Amino acid sequence: MSSLVPPFTLETATQKVRLAEDGWNSRDPERVSLVYTPDSRWRNRAEFITGRAEIVAFLTRKWAKELDYRLIKEIWAFTDHRIAVRFAYEWHDDSGNWFRSYGNENWEFDVAGLMQRRFACINDLPIRESERKYHWPLGRRPDEHPGLTELGL
């Protein structure tokens, strides 16, 4: 993992995106928070978050609401210390209403490869359960499962 530090190459940026996807699919707020700097700053939709404790609290709330959460991320662009991704995730609420949430994130990393800034724009699309495209068991997306481009998303 030590090679996944800036400056990024296409290979290391792509690996960084997959590791982020894997972490979020774990739905473990503590684990996910460790890839961010202790003073990391986020804008997630209209919410502003600073530091690991707020990240953990945010993710705990998120995954209590967004049930059966499954995420796919795809690299969009990168520079020496920044990565842009697009993503889509599927989830349902406690009433059984399904959604596919689409978004873009911009990430900025420190020299150690920890994310120090994250800006996310997200839109939720109600879907029928029959329209779901993510059917793997909860956790890491299997390597053979199609990504966003292959799924036409």
Short mmCIF file of C-alpha atoms in Angstrom, two decimals:
data_model
loop_
_atom_site.label_atom_id
_atom_site.label_comp_id
_atom_site.label_asym_id
_atom_site.label_seq_id
_atom_site.Cartn_x
_atom_site.Cartn_y
_atom_site.Cartn_z
CA MET A 1 0.00 0.00 0.00
CA SER A 2 2.95 2.34 0.52
CA SER A 3 3.24 2.77 -3.26
CA LEU A 4 -0.25 4.32 -3.32
CA VAL A 5 1.02 7.78 -2.47
CA PRO A 6 1.32 10.86 -4.64
CA PRO A 7 2.37 11.43 -7.30
CA PHE A 8 -0.20 9.06 -8.77
CA THR A 9 0.04 7.11 -11.99
CA LEU A 10 -3.00 5.70 -13.77
CA GLU A 11 -2.25 2.34 -12.14
CA THR A 12 -1.88 3.66 -8.58
CA ALA A 13 -4.85 6.03 -8.89
CA THR A 14 -7.02 3.15 -10.15
CA GLN A 15 -5.86 0.98 -7.25
CA LYS A 16 -6.61 3.79 -4.80
CA VAL A 17 -10.18 4.04 -6.17
CA ARG A 18 -10.75 0.29 -5.82
CA LEU A 19 -9.41 0.29 -2.26
CA ALA A 20 -11.79 3.15 -1.43
CA GLU A 21 -14.70 1.21 -2.93
CA ASP A 22 -13.72 -1.88 -0.93
CA GLY A 23 -13.53 0.14 2.27
CA TRP A 24 -16.92 1.75 1.82
CA ASN A 25 -18.48 -1.61 0.90
CA SER A 26 -17.27 -2.93 4.27
CA ARG A 27 -19.69 -0.45 5.88
CA ASP A 28 -17.23 -0.17 8.78
CA PRO A 29 -17.00 3.53 9.74
CA GLU A 30 -13.88 3.09 11.88
CA ARG A 31 -12.02 1.24 9.11
CA VAL A 32 -13.06 3.76 6.48
CA SER A 33 -12.02 6.75 8.63
CA LEU A 34 -8.40 5.56 8.79
CA VAL A 35 -7.70 6.40 5.14
CA TYR A 36 -8.40 10.08 5.87
CA THR A 37 -6.12 12.54 7.64
CA PRO A 38 -7.06 13.24 11.28
CA ASP A 39 -8.22 16.72 10.21
CA SER A 40 -9.73 15.69 6.86
CA ARG A 41 -12.40 18.02 5.49
CA TRP A 42 -15.44 16.83 3.57
CA ARG A 43 -18.42 18.29 1.82
CA ASN A 44 -20.93 15.51 1.35
CA ARG A 45 -24.06 16.82 -0.35
CA ALA A 46 -24.84 19.87 1.84
CA GLU A 47 -23.10 18.55 4.96
CA PHE A 48 -19.65 19.74 6.06
CA ILE A 49 -17.54 17.28 8.04
CA THR A 50 -14.13 17.76 9.68
CA GLY A 51 -11.94 15.07 11.20
CA ARG A 52 -12.13 11.35 11.74
CA ALA A 53 -14.61 11.48 14.65
CA GLU A 54 -17.12 13.37 12.49
CA ILE A 55 -16.45 10.97 9.59
CA VAL A 56 -17.24 7.99 11.83
CA ALA A 57 -20.42 9.65 13.12
CA PHE A 58 -21.51 10.56 9.58
CA LEU A 59 -20.90 7.06 8.19
CA THR A 60 -22.62 5.43 11.16
CA ARG A 61 -25.76 7.53 10.46
CA LYS A 62 -25.48 6.92 6.72
CA TRP A 63 -25.33 3.13 6.92
CA ALA A 64 -28.08 2.99 9.55
CA LYS A 65 -30.36 4.64 6.96
CA GLU A 66 -28.96 3.21 3.69
CA LEU A 67 -29.58 -0.50 4.15
CA ASP A 68 -28.02 -3.25 1.99
CA TYR A 69 -25.59 -0.63 0.66
CA ARG A 70 -23.50 -1.71 -2.36
CA LEU A 71 -21.16 0.71 -4.15
CA ILE A 72 -19.16 0.85 -7.37
CA LYS A 73 -16.56 3.59 -7.95
CA GLU A 74 -14.74 4.35 -11.19
CA ILE A 75 -11.79 6.63 -11.80
CA TRP A 76 -12.61 9.69 -13.88
CA ALA A 77 -9.35 11.67 -13.83
CA PHE A 78 -6.24 12.20 -11.74
CA THR A 79 -3.24 14.48 -11.23
CA ASP A 80 -0.18 14.15 -9.02
CA HIS A 81 -2.13 14.34 -5.73
CA ARG A 82 -5.80 14.48 -6.73
CA ILE A 83 -8.26 11.89 -8.01
CA ALA A 84 -11.77 12.42 -9.42
CA VAL A 85 -14.21 9.51 -9.36
CA ARG A 86 -17.76 8.82 -10.37
CA PHE A 87 -19.84 6.32 -8.48
CA ALA A 88 -23.23 4.73 -8.06
CA TYR A 89 -24.56 2.81 -5.10
CA GLU A 90 -27.78 0.95 -4.41
CA TRP A 91 -29.60 0.80 -1.10
CA HIS A 92 -33.03 0.70 0.46
CA ASP A 93 -34.64 2.49 3.37
CA ASP A 94 -36.40 0.84 6.31
CA SER A 95 -39.69 0.89 4.36
CA GLY A 96 -38.21 -1.20 1.52
CA ASN A 97 -37.93 1.69 -0.97
CA TRP A 98 -34.92 1.14 -3.26
CA PHE A 99 -32.61 3.86 -4.61
CA ARG A 100 -29.61 4.18 -6.86
CA SER A 101 -27.50 7.12 -5.81
CA TYR A 102 -25.21 8.64 -8.44
CA GLY A 103 -22.37 11.01 -7.79
CA ASN A 104 -18.94 12.44 -8.31
CA GLU A 105 -16.16 12.92 -5.81
CA ASN A 106 -13.00 14.99 -5.87
CA TRP A 107 -10.22 13.79 -3.60
CA GLU A 108 -6.99 15.45 -2.48
CA PHE A 109 -4.20 13.49 -0.75
CA ASP A 110 -1.31 14.37 1.52
CA VAL A 111 2.24 13.09 0.91
CA ALA A 112 1.53 9.93 2.96
CA GLY A 113 -1.41 9.01 0.71
CA LEU A 114 -4.14 9.89 3.23
CA MET A 115 -7.13 11.78 1.89
CA GLN A 116 -7.20 15.29 3.29
CA ARG A 117 -10.13 16.69 1.31
CA ARG A 118 -13.23 15.05 -0.17
CA PHE A 119 -15.98 16.84 -2.06
CA ALA A 120 -19.04 14.76 -3.03
CA CYS A 121 -22.09 15.61 -5.12
CA ILE A 122 -24.82 12.95 -4.97
CA ASN A 123 -28.33 12.48 -6.40
CA ASP A 124 -30.78 9.75 -5.37
CA LEU A 125 -32.94 8.03 -7.98
CA PRO A 126 -35.85 5.91 -6.72
CA ILE A 127 -35.79 2.50 -8.43
CA ARG A 128 -37.90 -0.64 -8.29
CA GLU A 129 -36.28 -3.64 -6.65
CA SER A 130 -36.44 -5.36 -10.05
CA GLU A 131 -34.22 -2.56 -11.50
CA ARG A 132 -31.33 -3.31 -9.16
CA LYS A 133 -28.03 -4.13 -10.86
CA TYR A 134 -25.88 -4.94 -7.80
CA HIS A 135 -26.59 -8.43 -6.50
CA TRP A 136 -23.34 -9.58 -4.90
CA PRO A 137 -23.31 -10.56 -1.21
CA LEU A 138 -22.73 -7.62 1.14
CA GLY A 139 -19.08 -6.64 1.29
CA ARG A 140 -16.41 -6.33 -1.39
CA ARG A 141 -17.62 -6.33 -5.01
CA PRO A 142 -16.34 -9.51 -6.68
CA ASP A 143 -13.62 -8.91 -9.26
CA GLU A 144 -15.75 -10.49 -11.99
CA HIS A 145 -18.74 -8.21 -11.30
CA PRO A 146 -19.09 -5.50 -13.99
CA GLY A 147 -18.17 -1.91 -13.21
CA LEU A 148 -20.14 1.23 -13.97
CA THR A 149 -19.17 1.47 -17.64
CA GLU A 150 -19.96 -2.19 -18.29
CA LEU A 151 -23.35 -1.78 -16.59
CA GLY A 152 -24.19 1.27 -18.71
CA LEU A 153 -24.24 3.54 -15.67
#
